[in-house]
Coordinates of C-alpha atoms in Angstrom, one line a residue:
M280 CA 11.7 2.2 6.6
R281 CA 9.5 1.5 3.6
W282 CA 6.4 -0.5 4.4
F283 CA 2.7 -0.5 3.9
G284 CA -0.3 -1.4 6.1
G285 CA -3.8 -0.6 7.2
C286 CA -6.6 -1.4 9.7
A287 CA -9.7 -3.5 9.7
P288 CA -12.9 -1.4 9.3
G289 CA -13.9 0.1 12.6
R290 CA -14.4 3.3 14.7
H291 CA -11.1 3.8 16.6
L292 CA -8.1 2.8 14.5
M293 CA -4.4 3.1 14.8
V294 CA -2.3 4.8 12.2
P295 CA 1.5 5.4 12.3
R296 CA 2.4 9.0 12.6
G297 CA 3.8 10.4 9.3
A298 CA 2.0 7.8 7.1
R299 CA 0.7 8.7 3.7
L300 CA -2.9 7.5 3.4
I301 CA -3.8 5.6 0.3
W302 CA -7.4 5.7 1.3
N303 CA -9.1 7.0 4.4
D304 CA -11.9 4.6 5.5
P305 CA -10.7 2.2 6.6
P306 CA -7.2 3.7 6.6
V307 CA -4.6 2.1 4.3
W308 CA -1.2 3.7 4.3
V309 CA 2.4 3.6 3.0
M310 CA 5.6 4.7 4.8
G311 CA 8.8 5.8 3.0
G312 CA 9.3 6.2 -0.8
W313 CA 7.6 3.9 -3.3
P314 CA 9.6 4.0 -6.6
G315 CA 8.4 3.1 -10.1
R316 CA 5.2 1.1 -10.3
T317 CA 5.6 -0.6 -6.9
L318 CA 2.4 1.1 -5.6
R319 CA -0.8 1.4 -7.7
V320 CA -4.3 2.3 -6.8
V321 CA -7.6 2.0 -8.8
T322 CA -11.1 3.0 -7.8
D323 CA -14.3 1.6 -9.4
Q324 CA -17.6 3.1 -7.9
Q325 CA -17.5 2.0 -4.3
T326 CA -14.6 -0.4 -4.6
Q327 CA -11.0 0.6 -4.0
L328 CA -8.0 -1.6 -4.8
A329 CA -4.3 -1.1 -4.0
L330 CA -1.4 -3.2 -5.2
F331 CA 1.9 -3.1 -3.4
G332 CA 5.0 -4.5 -5.0
A333 CA 6.3 -5.5 -8.4
C334 CA 3.5 -6.9 -10.7
S335 CA 3.0 -7.6 -14.4
A336 CA -0.7 -6.5 -14.3
D337 CA -1.6 -3.3 -16.1
D338 CA -4.2 -0.8 -15.0
S339 CA -7.0 -2.6 -16.9
D340 CA -6.1 -5.8 -15.1
L341 CA -6.3 -4.0 -11.8
L342 CA -9.7 -2.6 -12.7
R343 CA -10.9 -6.0 -13.6
A344 CA -9.7 -7.4 -10.3
A345 CA -11.5 -4.5 -8.5
R346 CA -14.8 -5.5 -10.1
S347 CA -14.4 -9.3 -9.9
R348 CA -16.3 -11.4 -7.4
D349 CA -13.3 -13.7 -7.1
L350 CA -10.2 -11.6 -6.5
A351 CA -7.8 -14.5 -6.2
T352 CA -8.6 -16.1 -9.5
V353 CA -8.0 -12.8 -11.4
C354 CA -4.7 -12.2 -9.6
S355 CA -3.3 -15.7 -9.8
G356 CA -1.9 -15.3 -13.3
W357 CA 0.0 -12.1 -12.6
A358 CA 3.8 -12.3 -12.4
G359 CA 5.7 -10.5 -9.7
S360 CA 5.9 -10.3 -5.9
F361 CA 3.0 -8.4 -4.4
V362 CA 0.1 -8.0 -2.0
V363 CA -3.4 -6.9 -3.1
A364 CA -5.8 -5.0 -0.8
R365 CA -9.4 -4.4 -1.8
H366 CA -12.2 -2.5 0.1
T367 CA -15.7 -3.0 -1.2
G368 CA -19.0 -1.3 -0.7
T369 CA -20.1 -4.1 1.6
G370 CA -17.6 -2.9 4.2
L371 CA -15.2 -5.8 3.9
L372 CA -11.4 -5.4 3.5
E373 CA -9.8 -8.2 1.6
L374 CA -6.1 -8.9 1.5
L375 CA -4.2 -11.4 -0.7
S376 CA -0.8 -12.5 0.5
D377 CA 2.0 -13.2 -1.9
A378 CA 2.1 -16.9 -3.0
A379 CA 5.8 -17.3 -2.5
G380 CA 6.2 -15.1 0.5
G381 CA 8.6 -12.6 -1.0
C382 CA 6.3 -9.8 0.0
P383 CA 5.3 -10.8 3.6
L384 CA 2.2 -9.7 5.5
Y385 CA 1.6 -9.6 9.2
L386 CA -1.4 -9.0 11.6
V387 CA -1.6 -7.5 15.1
E388 CA -4.7 -7.5 17.3
T389 CA -5.2 -4.2 19.2
P390 CA -8.1 -3.0 21.4
G391 CA -9.4 -1.0 18.4
G392 CA -9.2 -4.0 15.9
T393 CA -6.8 -5.7 13.6
V394 CA -3.8 -3.8 12.2
W395 CA -2.0 -5.4 9.2
G396 CA 1.3 -4.5 7.5
S397 CA 4.3 -5.6 5.5
S398 CA 6.8 -5.2 8.3
S399 CA 6.8 -7.2 11.5
L400 CA 9.3 -4.9 13.0
A401 CA 7.1 -1.8 12.4
L402 CA 4.0 -3.6 13.8
S403 CA 6.0 -4.7 16.9
S404 CA 5.8 -1.1 18.2
L405 CA 2.1 -1.9 18.9
T406 CA 3.1 -4.9 21.0
R407 CA 6.0 -3.5 23.1
R408 CA 8.6 -4.6 20.6
R409 CA 9.6 -7.9 22.2
V410 CA 11.5 -10.6 20.4
D411 CA 9.6 -13.8 20.1
R412 CA 11.8 -16.2 22.0
L413 CA 10.3 -19.4 20.5
W414 CA 10.8 -18.1 17.0
L415 CA 14.4 -17.1 17.7
T416 CA 15.3 -20.4 19.3
S417 CA 13.9 -22.3 16.3
Y418 CA 15.9 -20.0 14.0
L419 CA 19.1 -20.9 15.8
A420 CA 18.5 -24.6 15.8
N421 CA 17.3 -24.9 12.2
K422 CA 16.1 -21.8 10.3
L423 CA 14.1 -23.9 7.9
L424 CA 11.9 -25.3 10.7
L425 CA 10.3 -22.1 12.0
P426 CA 6.9 -22.0 13.8
A427 CA 4.4 -21.2 11.0
D428 CA 2.2 -19.1 13.4
R429 CA 5.0 -16.8 14.7
S430 CA 7.2 -14.0 13.5
A431 CA 10.5 -12.8 15.0
W432 CA 8.4 -10.3 17.1
A433 CA 6.0 -11.4 19.9
D434 CA 2.3 -11.1 19.1
V435 CA 3.0 -10.1 15.5
L436 CA 1.4 -12.9 13.5
P437 CA 2.4 -13.9 10.0
V438 CA -0.2 -14.3 7.3
P439 CA 0.8 -17.6 5.5
P440 CA 1.9 -17.1 1.9
G441 CA -0.9 -17.7 -0.7
H442 CA -3.7 -16.9 1.8
R443 CA -6.7 -14.5 1.8
V444 CA -7.5 -12.3 4.8
V445 CA -11.0 -10.9 5.2
L446 CA -11.4 -8.1 7.8
A447 CA -14.7 -6.6 8.9
A448 CA -15.8 -4.3 11.7
G449 CA -16.3 -6.1 15.0
R450 CA -15.2 -9.4 13.7
A451 CA -12.0 -11.5 14.0
A452 CA -9.9 -11.8 10.8
T453 CA -10.6 -14.9 8.7
V454 CA -7.6 -16.4 6.9
T455 CA -8.0 -19.0 4.2
A456 CA -5.8 -20.4 1.4
W457 CA -6.3 -19.0 -2.1
W458 CA -3.3 -20.6 -3.7
S459 CA -2.4 -24.3 -4.2
H460 CA 0.0 -25.8 -6.8
A461 CA -1.4 -27.8 -9.7
R462 CA 0.3 -30.5 -11.7
R463 CA 1.2 -29.6 -15.4
P464 CA 2.9 -31.5 -18.2
Y465 CA 6.6 -30.7 -18.3
G466 CA 6.3 -28.6 -21.5
H467 CA 3.5 -26.5 -20.1
A468 CA 5.4 -26.0 -16.8
V469 CA 8.5 -24.9 -18.7
A470 CA 6.5 -22.4 -20.8
L471 CA 5.1 -20.9 -17.6
V472 CA 8.6 -20.6 -16.2
R473 CA 9.6 -18.6 -19.2
R474 CA 6.6 -16.3 -19.1
S475 CA 6.8 -15.7 -15.4
L476 CA 10.5 -14.7 -15.6
L477 CA 10.0 -12.5 -18.7
D478 CA 7.0 -10.8 -17.3
G479 CA 8.4 -10.6 -13.7
V480 CA 11.6 -8.9 -14.8
E481 CA 9.8 -6.6 -17.2
A482 CA 7.5 -5.5 -14.3
R483 CA 10.6 -4.2 -12.4
L484 CA 12.1 -2.1 -15.2
G485 CA 10.2 1.1 -14.4
A486 CA 13.4 2.9 -13.2
S487 CA 15.4 5.0 -15.7
R488 CA 18.4 2.7 -15.1
V489 CA 18.5 -0.8 -13.6
S490 CA 21.5 -2.7 -12.3
V491 CA 21.8 -6.5 -12.3
D492 CA 24.3 -9.0 -10.8
L493 CA 26.2 -10.8 -13.5
A494 CA 27.7 -14.0 -12.2
G495 CA 26.1 -17.5 -12.4
M496 CA 23.3 -18.8 -14.7
D497 CA 20.5 -17.4 -12.5
S498 CA 21.7 -13.8 -12.5
T499 CA 22.8 -13.9 -16.1
T500 CA 19.4 -15.0 -17.1
I501 CA 17.9 -12.0 -15.3
A502 CA 20.4 -9.8 -17.0
A503 CA 19.7 -11.2 -20.5
I504 CA 15.9 -10.5 -20.0
A505 CA 16.5 -7.0 -18.6
A506 CA 19.0 -6.1 -21.4
R507 CA 16.3 -6.3 -24.0
R508 CA 15.1 -2.9 -22.8
G509 CA 18.7 -1.4 -22.7
N510 CA 20.3 1.1 -20.3
L511 CA 21.4 -1.7 -18.1
L512 CA 24.3 -1.8 -15.6
T513 CA 25.7 -5.3 -15.0
M514 CA 27.9 -5.9 -12.0
T515 CA 30.3 -8.8 -11.4
V516 CA 32.1 -9.4 -8.1
R517 CA 35.7 -10.6 -8.2
P518 CA 38.5 -11.0 -5.7
E519 CA 40.9 -8.0 -5.7
D520 CA 43.7 -9.9 -7.4
R521 CA 41.8 -12.1 -9.9
E522 CA 41.5 -11.2 -13.6
E523 CA 40.3 -14.5 -14.8
G524 CA 38.5 -17.7 -13.8
G525 CA 35.1 -18.6 -12.5
D526 CA 32.4 -15.9 -12.9
V527 CA 35.0 -13.5 -14.4
D528 CA 35.3 -15.5 -17.5
Y529 CA 31.6 -16.0 -17.9
A530 CA 30.9 -12.3 -17.4
R531 CA 33.2 -11.5 -20.3
E532 CA 31.1 -13.7 -22.5
F533 CA 28.0 -11.6 -21.9
A534 CA 27.7 -8.6 -24.2
R535 CA 24.5 -6.7 -25.0
R536 CA 23.8 -3.5 -26.8
G537 CA 22.9 -0.7 -24.3
T538 CA 24.6 -2.5 -21.4
T539 CA 27.4 -1.2 -19.3
H540 CA 29.5 -3.6 -17.2
A541 CA 31.3 -2.9 -13.9
W542 CA 33.8 -5.0 -12.1
L543 CA 33.5 -4.9 -8.3
S544 CA 36.8 -5.9 -6.6
M545 CA 36.3 -7.1 -3.0
T546 CA 39.1 -5.5 -1.1
T547 CA 40.5 -6.9 2.2
D548 CA 38.5 -4.4 4.3
Q549 CA 35.3 -5.4 2.5
L550 CA 35.6 -9.2 3.2
P551 CA 32.7 -10.8 5.2
F552 CA 32.6 -9.8 8.9
S553 CA 34.4 -6.6 8.3
R554 CA 33.3 -3.5 10.1
S555 CA 31.2 -1.3 7.8
P556 CA 31.1 2.5 7.6
D557 CA 27.3 2.0 7.1
Q558 CA 25.8 0.6 10.3
L559 CA 23.8 -2.5 9.8
P560 CA 20.1 -1.3 9.4
P561 CA 17.4 -2.9 11.5
S562 CA 15.1 -5.4 9.7
D563 CA 12.1 -7.7 10.4
E564 CA 14.4 -10.6 11.1
P565 CA 18.1 -11.5 10.7
A566 CA 19.1 -10.6 7.1
P567 CA 21.1 -13.1 5.0
S568 CA 23.5 -10.4 4.0
S569 CA 24.4 -9.3 7.6
A570 CA 27.9 -10.7 7.6
S571 CA 28.6 -9.3 4.1
W572 CA 27.0 -5.9 4.7
T573 CA 30.2 -4.0 4.2
F574 CA 30.6 -5.2 0.6
F575 CA 26.9 -5.3 -0.1
S576 CA 26.4 -1.7 0.9
A577 CA 29.4 -0.7 -1.2
Q578 CA 27.9 -2.4 -4.2
L579 CA 24.6 -0.7 -3.8
R580 CA 26.3 2.6 -3.4
A581 CA 28.3 2.0 -6.6
A582 CA 25.1 1.1 -8.5
R583 CA 23.4 4.2 -7.2
D584 CA 26.3 6.4 -8.1
A585 CA 26.1 5.0 -11.7
G586 CA 22.5 6.1 -11.9
S587 CA 20.6 3.0 -10.9
T588 CA 17.7 3.1 -8.4
C589 CA 16.6 -0.5 -8.9
H590 CA 18.9 -3.6 -8.5
L591 CA 18.0 -7.2 -9.5
T592 CA 19.6 -10.3 -8.2
G593 CA 19.7 -14.0 -9.0
D594 CA 19.0 -15.0 -5.5
G595 CA 16.5 -17.9 -5.2
G596 CA 17.5 -19.6 -8.5
D597 CA 19.3 -22.4 -6.7
N598 CA 16.4 -23.0 -4.4
L599 CA 14.0 -23.4 -7.3
F600 CA 16.1 -25.1 -10.0
L601 CA 18.8 -26.9 -8.0
P602 CA 16.9 -28.8 -5.3
P603 CA 18.2 -31.7 -3.3
P604 CA 17.0 -35.1 -4.3
W605 CA 13.7 -35.1 -2.3
H606 CA 12.2 -37.0 -5.2
L607 CA 14.1 -40.2 -4.3
T608 CA 11.4 -41.3 -1.9
V609 CA 8.8 -41.0 -4.6
L610 CA 11.0 -43.1 -7.0
A611 CA 11.4 -45.7 -4.3
R612 CA 7.6 -45.8 -3.7
R613 CA 6.9 -46.2 -7.4
G614 CA 9.5 -48.9 -7.9
R615 CA 11.6 -46.9 -10.4
M616 CA 14.8 -48.5 -9.2
V617 CA 17.1 -47.7 -12.2
R618 CA 16.4 -43.9 -11.9
L619 CA 16.6 -44.2 -8.1
W620 CA 20.0 -45.8 -8.2
R621 CA 21.3 -43.3 -10.8
D622 CA 20.2 -40.2 -8.9
A623 CA 21.3 -41.6 -5.5
H624 CA 24.7 -42.5 -6.9
G625 CA 25.1 -39.0 -8.4
W626 CA 24.1 -37.3 -5.1
A627 CA 26.4 -39.6 -3.1
R628 CA 29.3 -38.8 -5.4
L629 CA 28.8 -35.0 -4.8
R630 CA 28.7 -35.7 -1.0
S631 CA 31.6 -38.2 -1.0
I632 CA 29.4 -40.8 0.8
S633 CA 28.1 -44.3 -0.1
P634 CA 24.9 -44.4 -2.2
W635 CA 23.6 -47.4 -0.3
G636 CA 22.6 -45.4 2.8
I637 CA 20.7 -43.0 0.6
V638 CA 18.9 -45.7 -1.3
V639 CA 17.9 -47.4 2.1
A640 CA 16.7 -44.0 3.4
A641 CA 14.7 -43.4 0.3
A642 CA 13.1 -46.8 0.6
Q643 CA 12.1 -46.0 4.2
G644 CA 10.7 -42.7 3.2
D645 CA 13.2 -40.8 5.3
I646 CA 13.7 -37.6 3.3
Q647 CA 15.9 -35.9 6.0
R648 CA 18.4 -38.8 6.0
V649 CA 18.4 -38.8 2.2
I650 CA 19.5 -35.2 1.9
Q651 CA 21.5 -34.8 5.1
P652 CA 22.6 -38.1 6.6
W653 CA 25.1 -36.3 8.8
S654 CA 22.8 -33.5 10.1
A655 CA 22.8 -32.6 13.8
P656 CA 21.7 -29.6 15.8
P657 CA 24.4 -26.9 16.4
T658 CA 26.4 -27.9 19.6
W659 CA 26.3 -24.3 20.9
V660 CA 22.5 -24.1 20.8
L661 CA 21.1 -25.2 24.2
E662 CA 19.1 -28.4 23.8
S663 CA 16.0 -26.9 25.5
A664 CA 15.9 -24.2 22.8
I665 CA 15.4 -26.7 19.9
T666 CA 11.9 -26.4 18.5
G667 CA 10.1 -26.5 15.2
T668 CA 8.6 -29.3 13.2
A669 CA 9.5 -30.7 9.8
P670 CA 7.3 -29.9 6.8
E671 CA 5.4 -32.6 5.1
A672 CA 7.7 -35.3 3.6
D673 CA 6.6 -34.6 0.1
P674 CA 9.0 -33.2 -2.7
D675 CA 6.5 -30.5 -3.8
A676 CA 5.7 -29.5 -0.2
L677 CA 9.4 -29.3 0.7
L678 CA 10.2 -27.2 -2.4
I679 CA 7.4 -24.8 -1.6
H680 CA 8.4 -24.7 2.1
E681 CA 12.0 -24.0 1.4
V682 CA 11.4 -21.3 -1.2
R683 CA 8.9 -19.5 1.0
N684 CA 11.4 -19.6 3.9
V685 CA 14.2 -18.2 1.9
A686 CA 12.0 -15.6 0.2
R687 CA 10.7 -14.3 3.5
A688 CA 14.3 -14.0 4.8
A689 CA 15.4 -12.2 1.6
H690 CA 12.8 -9.5 2.4
A691 CA 15.1 -8.5 5.2
D692 CA 17.9 -7.9 2.6
R693 CA 15.5 -5.6 0.8
Q694 CA 15.0 -3.7 4.0
L695 CA 18.8 -3.2 4.2
A696 CA 18.8 -1.9 0.7
D697 CA 16.0 0.5 1.4
E698 CA 18.2 2.3 3.9
L699 CA 20.5 3.2 0.9
E700 CA 17.5 4.2 -1.2
M701 CA 17.9 1.2 -3.5
D702 CA 15.0 -0.9 -4.6
L703 CA 16.2 -4.5 -4.4
H704 CA 14.3 -7.2 -6.2
N705 CA 14.6 -11.0 -6.5
P706 CA 12.5 -12.2 -9.4
Y707 CA 13.2 -15.9 -8.6
F708 CA 11.0 -15.5 -5.5
D709 CA 7.9 -14.6 -7.6
G710 CA 4.7 -16.6 -6.8
L711 CA 3.8 -17.4 -10.4
L712 CA 7.3 -18.8 -10.9
L713 CA 7.0 -21.0 -7.8
D714 CA 3.7 -22.2 -9.2
A715 CA 5.3 -23.1 -12.5
V716 CA 8.2 -25.0 -11.0
A717 CA 6.2 -26.8 -8.4
S718 CA 3.8 -28.0 -11.1
A719 CA 6.4 -30.2 -12.8
R720 CA 7.0 -33.7 -11.6
P721 CA 9.7 -33.8 -8.9
W722 CA 12.1 -35.9 -10.9
H723 CA 11.9 -33.5 -13.9
R724 CA 13.2 -30.8 -11.7
Y725 CA 16.3 -32.8 -10.7
S726 CA 19.2 -34.0 -12.8
T727 CA 22.7 -35.4 -12.1
R728 CA 23.6 -34.9 -15.8
R729 CA 22.3 -31.4 -16.6
Y730 CA 22.7 -28.2 -14.6
K731 CA 19.3 -26.7 -13.7
P732 CA 17.5 -28.4 -16.5
M733 CA 14.2 -26.7 -16.1
L734 CA 15.7 -23.2 -16.2
A735 CA 17.9 -24.2 -19.2
D736 CA 14.9 -25.5 -21.1
A737 CA 12.9 -22.4 -20.3
T738 CA 15.4 -19.6 -21.0
G739 CA 18.6 -21.2 -22.3
D740 CA 18.2 -19.6 -25.7
L741 CA 18.6 -16.2 -24.1
L742 CA 22.1 -17.0 -22.9
P743 CA 25.5 -17.1 -24.6
F744 CA 26.5 -20.6 -25.7
R745 CA 29.2 -21.0 -23.0
H746 CA 26.7 -20.1 -20.3
R747 CA 24.3 -22.8 -21.5
R748 CA 27.0 -25.4 -21.1
R749 CA 28.0 -24.2 -17.6
V750 CA 27.7 -26.9 -14.9
T751 CA 29.2 -25.1 -11.9
K752 CA 28.8 -21.8 -10.0
G753 CA 31.1 -19.4 -8.2
T754 CA 31.4 -19.7 -4.5
F755 CA 32.6 -17.3 -1.8
A756 CA 33.5 -19.7 1.0
G757 CA 37.1 -18.7 0.8
D758 CA 36.1 -15.1 1.3
F759 CA 34.2 -16.0 4.5
H760 CA 37.2 -18.0 5.8
S761 CA 39.5 -15.1 5.1
G762 CA 37.1 -12.5 6.5
L763 CA 36.5 -14.5 9.7
R764 CA 40.3 -14.9 10.3
L765 CA 40.9 -11.1 9.8
N766 CA 38.0 -10.2 12.2
L767 CA 38.3 -13.1 14.5
Q768 CA 38.5 -11.3 17.8
R769 CA 35.5 -9.1 17.1
I770 CA 33.4 -12.0 16.0
L771 CA 34.4 -14.0 19.1
R772 CA 33.0 -11.3 21.2
L773 CA 29.6 -11.9 19.7
A774 CA 29.5 -15.2 21.6
D775 CA 29.0 -13.2 24.8
G776 CA 26.3 -10.9 23.4
H777 CA 22.5 -10.8 23.4
L778 CA 21.9 -14.5 22.6
A779 CA 24.0 -15.6 25.6
G780 CA 22.2 -13.1 27.7
L781 CA 18.9 -14.6 26.7
G782 CA 20.2 -18.1 27.7
L783 CA 19.9 -19.4 24.2
I784 CA 23.5 -20.4 23.4
E785 CA 26.5 -21.8 25.2
P786 CA 29.3 -19.2 24.5
L787 CA 32.2 -21.6 25.0
H788 CA 30.9 -24.0 22.3
L789 CA 30.1 -21.1 19.9
R790 CA 33.6 -19.7 20.3
S791 CA 35.1 -23.1 19.5
A792 CA 32.9 -23.3 16.4
I793 CA 34.0 -19.8 15.3
R794 CA 37.7 -20.7 15.7
R795 CA 37.3 -23.9 13.7
A796 CA 35.6 -22.0 10.9
A797 CA 38.4 -19.5 10.9
L798 CA 40.9 -22.3 10.4
G799 CA 38.7 -24.0 7.7
V800 CA 38.3 -27.0 9.9
D801 CA 34.8 -28.5 10.1
A802 CA 33.3 -25.2 9.1
M803 CA 29.5 -25.8 9.4
W804 CA 28.5 -22.5 7.8
A805 CA 24.8 -23.5 7.5
S806 CA 24.6 -23.8 11.3
L807 CA 27.0 -21.0 12.3
M808 CA 25.8 -18.2 10.1
P809 CA 22.2 -18.0 11.5
T810 CA 23.7 -17.6 15.0
L811 CA 26.0 -14.8 13.9
D812 CA 23.3 -13.2 11.8
A813 CA 20.9 -13.3 14.8
E814 CA 23.4 -11.7 17.1
M815 CA 24.1 -8.8 14.6
W816 CA 20.3 -8.4 14.1
L817 CA 19.6 -8.1 17.8
E818 CA 22.3 -5.5 18.1
A819 CA 20.9 -3.5 15.1
T820 CA 17.4 -3.4 16.6
Q821 CA 18.5 -2.4 20.2
H822 CA 18.3 1.3 19.9
L823 CA 15.7 1.8 17.1
P824 CA 13.1 4.5 18.1
E825 CA 9.6 3.2 18.4
I826 CA 7.0 4.2 15.9
S827 CA 4.5 6.8 17.1
W828 CA 0.9 5.9 16.4
T829 CA -2.2 8.1 16.3
T830 CA -5.9 7.3 16.7
H831 CA -7.8 7.7 13.5
S832 CA -11.5 8.2 14.1
R833 CA -14.1 9.1 11.4
G834 CA -11.6 10.9 9.1
R835 CA -9.8 12.8 11.9
F836 CA -6.4 12.2 13.6
L837 CA -6.4 12.4 17.4
S838 CA -3.5 12.2 19.8
A839 CA -2.9 8.6 20.9

């Protein structure tokens, strides 16, 4: 597993066996391979600075950050997804967590002091590797309402995105916010979206060859930016028997010099829920691609065989640029009734419901009823297991909350790709990009007449004309139905697995939901998939060997 970490300054510190030290006192380390420019270190007199992840900063920027009194201000304008660690001559160790959460950070308290790292699974070996029951029950009930002070592993504490951690010998860690979103005029926000995407993609092009998904508007935008450097492999997924329609037609419109295109046909034995020859790797938490691991791993292998070591996706574009109408409550509060009715009517038409209920909910400030008037907890999740609290009912706060949740979960997919020695990146989860989008007025981010207006205004000129006019995206719901039907008996057995043993689900109700989904009747995928992903995740982590730790004292390694 590829991860990084370190200890607070102190005398008796824990270091994982086999780690490669970045610096020695206090120890900061990496595990696994770090390709391209995903790990950089600078030293200036008594100050050491390490940057982990993809970042647009050059070496002079890093040196300026090392010397700065205000580390966060210097780093706030960098594109990418990264964590910064700085150790100064004063004996303090300073950490900046990623603003969007795409590069997570966790803390564990040990008798020798605080240990920090980028993998909650790795750090759980210091806390007897126990699943956090409250986190898991919240995940099953509604994975967007997770406890902010817990990770999937007991006693492994998440550092909130956009926060600063200060560690010193003999002191408890202090955690304070360094990032908050600002309001910008729409034109300024759009300009920052463009700069963030261009710089963020460019920061990930250190490999000799890069592969990119080529499907909807989001991934095509990433491909168009990456293609400016050349030697790019674009990959489009299509059903085994389809030669036209949907993403296939749009992919044919994309042609760039120095670009090679590959069609990936999803065969019957690669449908979601199929058994993979590559065992599902363990990860910090349930990975979004767990059910589709058979095809996902085949795609990564195909990219690797074609010479790519870095793969870029368009994941996260929908969360940023296609938000639900959270802004309706703001319009109602400001009395903008014409725009309120227009947007409510458009949302109701998409959901085949009456707009009147949405307007009433907006007037009452009930955001949850605006976006999901039919929502209910999954019937198979035991009522006593339902926990979690809703985020602040503000469109900006909701956007930030959702993006951070999805970005953190996507890190688990990166861990799956690491097992195949592929460096997976999601530029839409970059902190500077979130800052840009959240700075626009909520109603400017939403439109019933234009598809992803903010992204189109920022980068539409980079796309073929037909892509700029696109108003839909490809879906794979049919593949999930087909895959579930073909693998029904094996998936039904998951209902009697680890979650049932923990007393978190009712197997009878879960089996009923699985059968309905296989038939295409009342298939509530948003509720069902977290449960199936969680069961597969628990199975993948059952037999993982524990990490062996050593005691690091005054530059020497002693047996733990």
